[in-house]
Amino acid sequence: MDERQVDQILQNPKFKEMVARKSRLSWTLTAIMLFVYVGFMLLVGYNKEFLMTSFTGGVTTIGMPLGLSIIVLSFLLCGVYSYIANKTLDPLTEEAMREVKAIANEKGQH
């Protein structure tokens, strides 16, 4: 593949849309996870008493399910990414790849 073909691929509207949508989705999910995780760390650093509070006077504190929920959230966000990628991004990727293959095949015709 020569430089002209690479430029054609990079300027292809389908390819640009695919890259933009994947980037927007991944940055959004990253921001959600980062916000939750940093929020939990700030809570640990500045309000330990709240996290050490027991639900019912037993040994289970508020901090334990909060910490567990962060782990569950990371799995859920992975599932959200997979679902969106399979339903909307994969068809867009296939369209972009068809156009990329057509551009790559042009070389044989010139």
mmCIF file of the C-alpha atoms, coordinates in Angstrom:
data_MODEL
# 
_entry.id   MODEL 
# 
loop_
_atom_site.group_PDB 
_atom_site.id 
_atom_site.type_symbol 
_atom_site.label_atom_id 
_atom_site.label_alt_id 
_atom_site.label_comp_id 
_atom_site.label_asym_id 
_atom_site.label_entity_id 
_atom_site.label_seq_id 
_atom_site.pdbx_PDB_ins_code 
_atom_site.Cartn_x 
_atom_site.Cartn_y 
_atom_site.Cartn_z 
_atom_site.occupancy 
_atom_site.B_iso_or_equiv 
_atom_site.pdbx_formal_charge 
_atom_site.auth_seq_id 
_atom_site.auth_comp_id 
_atom_site.auth_asym_id 
_atom_site.auth_atom_id 
_atom_site.pdbx_PDB_model_num 
ATOM 1   C CA . MET A 1 1   ? 0.000   0.000  0.000   1.00 0.00 ? 1   MET A CA 1 
ATOM 2   C CA . ASP A 1 2   ? 1.497   3.301  -1.019  1.00 0.00 ? 2   ASP A CA 1 
ATOM 3   C CA . GLU A 1 3   ? 1.250   6.678  0.678   1.00 0.00 ? 3   GLU A CA 1 
ATOM 4   C CA . ARG A 1 4   ? -1.543  7.862  -1.629  1.00 0.00 ? 4   ARG A CA 1 
ATOM 5   C CA . GLN A 1 5   ? -3.700  4.905  -0.637  1.00 0.00 ? 5   GLN A CA 1 
ATOM 6   C CA . VAL A 1 6   ? -3.026  5.478  3.052   1.00 0.00 ? 6   VAL A CA 1 
ATOM 7   C CA . ASP A 1 7   ? -4.090  9.123  2.644   1.00 0.00 ? 7   ASP A CA 1 
ATOM 8   C CA . GLN A 1 8   ? -7.258  8.011  0.849   1.00 0.00 ? 8   GLN A CA 1 
ATOM 9   C CA . ILE A 1 9   ? -8.084  5.652  3.699   1.00 0.00 ? 9   ILE A CA 1 
ATOM 10  C CA . LEU A 1 10  ? -7.430  8.292  6.355   1.00 0.00 ? 10  LEU A CA 1 
ATOM 11  C CA . GLN A 1 11  ? -9.620  10.788 4.490   1.00 0.00 ? 11  GLN A CA 1 
ATOM 12  C CA . ASN A 1 12  ? -12.421 8.282  3.918   1.00 0.00 ? 12  ASN A CA 1 
ATOM 13  C CA . PRO A 1 13  ? -15.642 9.522  5.638   1.00 0.00 ? 13  PRO A CA 1 
ATOM 14  C CA . LYS A 1 14  ? -16.623 6.035  6.872   1.00 0.00 ? 14  LYS A CA 1 
ATOM 15  C CA . PHE A 1 15  ? -13.172 5.479  8.346   1.00 0.00 ? 15  PHE A CA 1 
ATOM 16  C CA . LYS A 1 16  ? -13.228 8.898  10.031  1.00 0.00 ? 16  LYS A CA 1 
ATOM 17  C CA . GLU A 1 17  ? -16.695 8.253  11.463  1.00 0.00 ? 17  GLU A CA 1 
ATOM 18  C CA . MET A 1 18  ? -15.638 4.833  12.769  1.00 0.00 ? 18  MET A CA 1 
ATOM 19  C CA . VAL A 1 19  ? -12.549 6.250  14.480  1.00 0.00 ? 19  VAL A CA 1 
ATOM 20  C CA . ALA A 1 20  ? -14.500 9.179  15.964  1.00 0.00 ? 20  ALA A CA 1 
ATOM 21  C CA . ARG A 1 21  ? -17.304 6.989  17.342  1.00 0.00 ? 21  ARG A CA 1 
ATOM 22  C CA . LYS A 1 22  ? -14.924 4.431  18.854  1.00 0.00 ? 22  LYS A CA 1 
ATOM 23  C CA . SER A 1 23  ? -12.857 7.193  20.408  1.00 0.00 ? 23  SER A CA 1 
ATOM 24  C CA . ARG A 1 24  ? -15.900 9.012  21.810  1.00 0.00 ? 24  ARG A CA 1 
ATOM 25  C CA . LEU A 1 25  ? -17.273 5.795  23.316  1.00 0.00 ? 25  LEU A CA 1 
ATOM 26  C CA . SER A 1 26  ? -14.004 4.691  24.875  1.00 0.00 ? 26  SER A CA 1 
ATOM 27  C CA . TRP A 1 27  ? -13.249 8.141  26.338  1.00 0.00 ? 27  TRP A CA 1 
ATOM 28  C CA . THR A 1 28  ? -16.774 8.401  27.770  1.00 0.00 ? 28  THR A CA 1 
ATOM 29  C CA . LEU A 1 29  ? -16.541 5.020  29.489  1.00 0.00 ? 29  LEU A CA 1 
ATOM 30  C CA . THR A 1 30  ? -13.018 5.814  30.689  1.00 0.00 ? 30  THR A CA 1 
ATOM 31  C CA . ALA A 1 31  ? -14.198 9.109  32.174  1.00 0.00 ? 31  ALA A CA 1 
ATOM 32  C CA . ILE A 1 32  ? -17.048 7.365  34.011  1.00 0.00 ? 32  ILE A CA 1 
ATOM 33  C CA . MET A 1 33  ? -14.697 4.769  35.497  1.00 0.00 ? 33  MET A CA 1 
ATOM 34  C CA . LEU A 1 34  ? -12.082 7.368  36.400  1.00 0.00 ? 34  LEU A CA 1 
ATOM 35  C CA . PHE A 1 35  ? -14.674 9.619  38.057  1.00 0.00 ? 35  PHE A CA 1 
ATOM 36  C CA . VAL A 1 36  ? -16.033 6.755  40.171  1.00 0.00 ? 36  VAL A CA 1 
ATOM 37  C CA . TYR A 1 37  ? -12.604 5.410  41.124  1.00 0.00 ? 37  TYR A CA 1 
ATOM 38  C CA . VAL A 1 38  ? -11.117 8.813  42.000  1.00 0.00 ? 38  VAL A CA 1 
ATOM 39  C CA . GLY A 1 39  ? -14.290 9.646  43.929  1.00 0.00 ? 39  GLY A CA 1 
ATOM 40  C CA . PHE A 1 40  ? -13.905 6.463  45.965  1.00 0.00 ? 40  PHE A CA 1 
ATOM 41  C CA . MET A 1 41  ? -10.227 7.209  46.636  1.00 0.00 ? 41  MET A CA 1 
ATOM 42  C CA . LEU A 1 42  ? -11.105 10.725 47.781  1.00 0.00 ? 42  LEU A CA 1 
ATOM 43  C CA . LEU A 1 43  ? -13.754 9.250  50.058  1.00 0.00 ? 43  LEU A CA 1 
ATOM 44  C CA . VAL A 1 44  ? -11.156 6.871  51.497  1.00 0.00 ? 44  VAL A CA 1 
ATOM 45  C CA . GLY A 1 45  ? -8.731  9.740  52.020  1.00 0.00 ? 45  GLY A CA 1 
ATOM 46  C CA . TYR A 1 46  ? -11.095 12.342 53.435  1.00 0.00 ? 46  TYR A CA 1 
ATOM 47  C CA . ASN A 1 47  ? -14.060 10.524 54.987  1.00 0.00 ? 47  ASN A CA 1 
ATOM 48  C CA . LYS A 1 48  ? -12.921 7.193  56.411  1.00 0.00 ? 48  LYS A CA 1 
ATOM 49  C CA . GLU A 1 49  ? -15.502 7.434  59.161  1.00 0.00 ? 49  GLU A CA 1 
ATOM 50  C CA . PHE A 1 50  ? -18.338 7.234  56.640  1.00 0.00 ? 50  PHE A CA 1 
ATOM 51  C CA . LEU A 1 51  ? -16.833 4.150  54.996  1.00 0.00 ? 51  LEU A CA 1 
ATOM 52  C CA . MET A 1 52  ? -16.297 2.525  58.394  1.00 0.00 ? 52  MET A CA 1 
ATOM 53  C CA . THR A 1 53  ? -19.966 2.993  59.329  1.00 0.00 ? 53  THR A CA 1 
ATOM 54  C CA . SER A 1 54  ? -21.801 -0.300 59.669  1.00 0.00 ? 54  SER A CA 1 
ATOM 55  C CA . PHE A 1 55  ? -25.111 -0.996 57.986  1.00 0.00 ? 55  PHE A CA 1 
ATOM 56  C CA . THR A 1 56  ? -26.706 -2.853 60.856  1.00 0.00 ? 56  THR A CA 1 
ATOM 57  C CA . GLY A 1 57  ? -24.156 -2.670 63.628  1.00 0.00 ? 57  GLY A CA 1 
ATOM 58  C CA . GLY A 1 58  ? -22.398 -5.787 62.320  1.00 0.00 ? 58  GLY A CA 1 
ATOM 59  C CA . VAL A 1 59  ? -19.076 -6.235 60.599  1.00 0.00 ? 59  VAL A CA 1 
ATOM 60  C CA . THR A 1 60  ? -20.165 -5.192 57.095  1.00 0.00 ? 60  THR A CA 1 
ATOM 61  C CA . THR A 1 61  ? -19.322 -1.553 56.576  1.00 0.00 ? 61  THR A CA 1 
ATOM 62  C CA . ILE A 1 62  ? -20.485 0.831  53.871  1.00 0.00 ? 62  ILE A CA 1 
ATOM 63  C CA . GLY A 1 63  ? -17.009 0.746  52.314  1.00 0.00 ? 63  GLY A CA 1 
ATOM 64  C CA . MET A 1 64  ? -17.173 -2.957 51.486  1.00 0.00 ? 64  MET A CA 1 
ATOM 65  C CA . PRO A 1 65  ? -20.153 -2.855 49.082  1.00 0.00 ? 65  PRO A CA 1 
ATOM 66  C CA . LEU A 1 66  ? -18.919 0.444  47.650  1.00 0.00 ? 66  LEU A CA 1 
ATOM 67  C CA . GLY A 1 67  ? -15.560 -1.116 46.817  1.00 0.00 ? 67  GLY A CA 1 
ATOM 68  C CA . LEU A 1 68  ? -17.266 -4.187 45.386  1.00 0.00 ? 68  LEU A CA 1 
ATOM 69  C CA . SER A 1 69  ? -19.585 -2.003 43.309  1.00 0.00 ? 69  SER A CA 1 
ATOM 70  C CA . ILE A 1 70  ? -16.558 -0.371 41.648  1.00 0.00 ? 70  ILE A CA 1 
ATOM 71  C CA . ILE A 1 71  ? -15.370 -3.800 40.525  1.00 0.00 ? 71  ILE A CA 1 
ATOM 72  C CA . VAL A 1 72  ? -18.867 -4.690 39.284  1.00 0.00 ? 72  VAL A CA 1 
ATOM 73  C CA . LEU A 1 73  ? -19.076 -1.330 37.482  1.00 0.00 ? 73  LEU A CA 1 
ATOM 74  C CA . SER A 1 74  ? -15.872 -2.082 35.580  1.00 0.00 ? 74  SER A CA 1 
ATOM 75  C CA . PHE A 1 75  ? -17.380 -5.361 34.329  1.00 0.00 ? 75  PHE A CA 1 
ATOM 76  C CA . LEU A 1 76  ? -20.632 -3.595 33.411  1.00 0.00 ? 76  LEU A CA 1 
ATOM 77  C CA . LEU A 1 77  ? -18.766 -0.927 31.458  1.00 0.00 ? 77  LEU A CA 1 
ATOM 78  C CA . CYS A 1 78  ? -16.902 -3.654 29.564  1.00 0.00 ? 78  CYS A CA 1 
ATOM 79  C CA . GLY A 1 79  ? -20.277 -5.201 28.747  1.00 0.00 ? 79  GLY A CA 1 
ATOM 80  C CA . VAL A 1 80  ? -21.644 -1.841 27.620  1.00 0.00 ? 80  VAL A CA 1 
ATOM 81  C CA . TYR A 1 81  ? -18.644 -1.347 25.338  1.00 0.00 ? 81  TYR A CA 1 
ATOM 82  C CA . SER A 1 82  ? -19.023 -4.849 23.890  1.00 0.00 ? 82  SER A CA 1 
ATOM 83  C CA . TYR A 1 83  ? -22.744 -4.394 23.296  1.00 0.00 ? 83  TYR A CA 1 
ATOM 84  C CA . ILE A 1 84  ? -22.359 -1.013 21.590  1.00 0.00 ? 84  ILE A CA 1 
ATOM 85  C CA . ALA A 1 85  ? -19.356 -2.205 19.593  1.00 0.00 ? 85  ALA A CA 1 
ATOM 86  C CA . ASN A 1 86  ? -21.212 -5.278 18.360  1.00 0.00 ? 86  ASN A CA 1 
ATOM 87  C CA . LYS A 1 87  ? -24.460 -3.475 17.517  1.00 0.00 ? 87  LYS A CA 1 
ATOM 88  C CA . THR A 1 88  ? -23.273 -0.187 16.031  1.00 0.00 ? 88  THR A CA 1 
ATOM 89  C CA . LEU A 1 89  ? -19.518 -0.038 15.613  1.00 0.00 ? 89  LEU A CA 1 
ATOM 90  C CA . ASP A 1 90  ? -18.922 -3.417 13.948  1.00 0.00 ? 90  ASP A CA 1 
ATOM 91  C CA . PRO A 1 91  ? -21.242 -2.704 10.989  1.00 0.00 ? 91  PRO A CA 1 
ATOM 92  C CA . LEU A 1 92  ? -19.552 0.676  10.567  1.00 0.00 ? 92  LEU A CA 1 
ATOM 93  C CA . THR A 1 93  ? -16.151 -1.002 10.716  1.00 0.00 ? 93  THR A CA 1 
ATOM 94  C CA . GLU A 1 94  ? -17.227 -3.504 8.055   1.00 0.00 ? 94  GLU A CA 1 
ATOM 95  C CA . GLU A 1 95  ? -18.378 -0.684 5.759   1.00 0.00 ? 95  GLU A CA 1 
ATOM 96  C CA . ALA A 1 96  ? -15.110 1.166  6.285   1.00 0.00 ? 96  ALA A CA 1 
ATOM 97  C CA . MET A 1 97  ? -13.090 -1.996 5.649   1.00 0.00 ? 97  MET A CA 1 
ATOM 98  C CA . ARG A 1 98  ? -14.956 -2.646 2.370   1.00 0.00 ? 98  ARG A CA 1 
ATOM 99  C CA . GLU A 1 99  ? -14.013 0.830  1.222   1.00 0.00 ? 99  GLU A CA 1 
ATOM 100 C CA . VAL A 1 100 ? -10.422 0.353  2.401   1.00 0.00 ? 100 VAL A CA 1 
ATOM 101 C CA . LYS A 1 101 ? -10.183 -2.891 0.412   1.00 0.00 ? 101 LYS A CA 1 
ATOM 102 C CA . ALA A 1 102 ? -11.568 -1.114 -2.642  1.00 0.00 ? 102 ALA A CA 1 
ATOM 103 C CA . ILE A 1 103 ? -8.893  1.580  -2.257  1.00 0.00 ? 103 ILE A CA 1 
ATOM 104 C CA . ALA A 1 104 ? -6.193  -1.075 -1.812  1.00 0.00 ? 104 ALA A CA 1 
ATOM 105 C CA . ASN A 1 105 ? -7.416  -2.917 -4.932  1.00 0.00 ? 105 ASN A CA 1 
ATOM 106 C CA . GLU A 1 106 ? -7.162  0.292  -6.991  1.00 0.00 ? 106 GLU A CA 1 
ATOM 107 C CA . LYS A 1 107 ? -3.396  -0.155 -7.042  1.00 0.00 ? 107 LYS A CA 1 
ATOM 108 C CA . GLY A 1 108 ? -3.714  -3.188 -9.277  1.00 0.00 ? 108 GLY A CA 1 
ATOM 109 C CA . GLN A 1 109 ? -5.852  -1.250 -11.750 1.00 0.00 ? 109 GLN A CA 1 
ATOM 110 C CA . HIS A 1 110 ? -3.401  1.654  -12.243 1.00 0.00 ? 110 HIS A CA 1 
# 
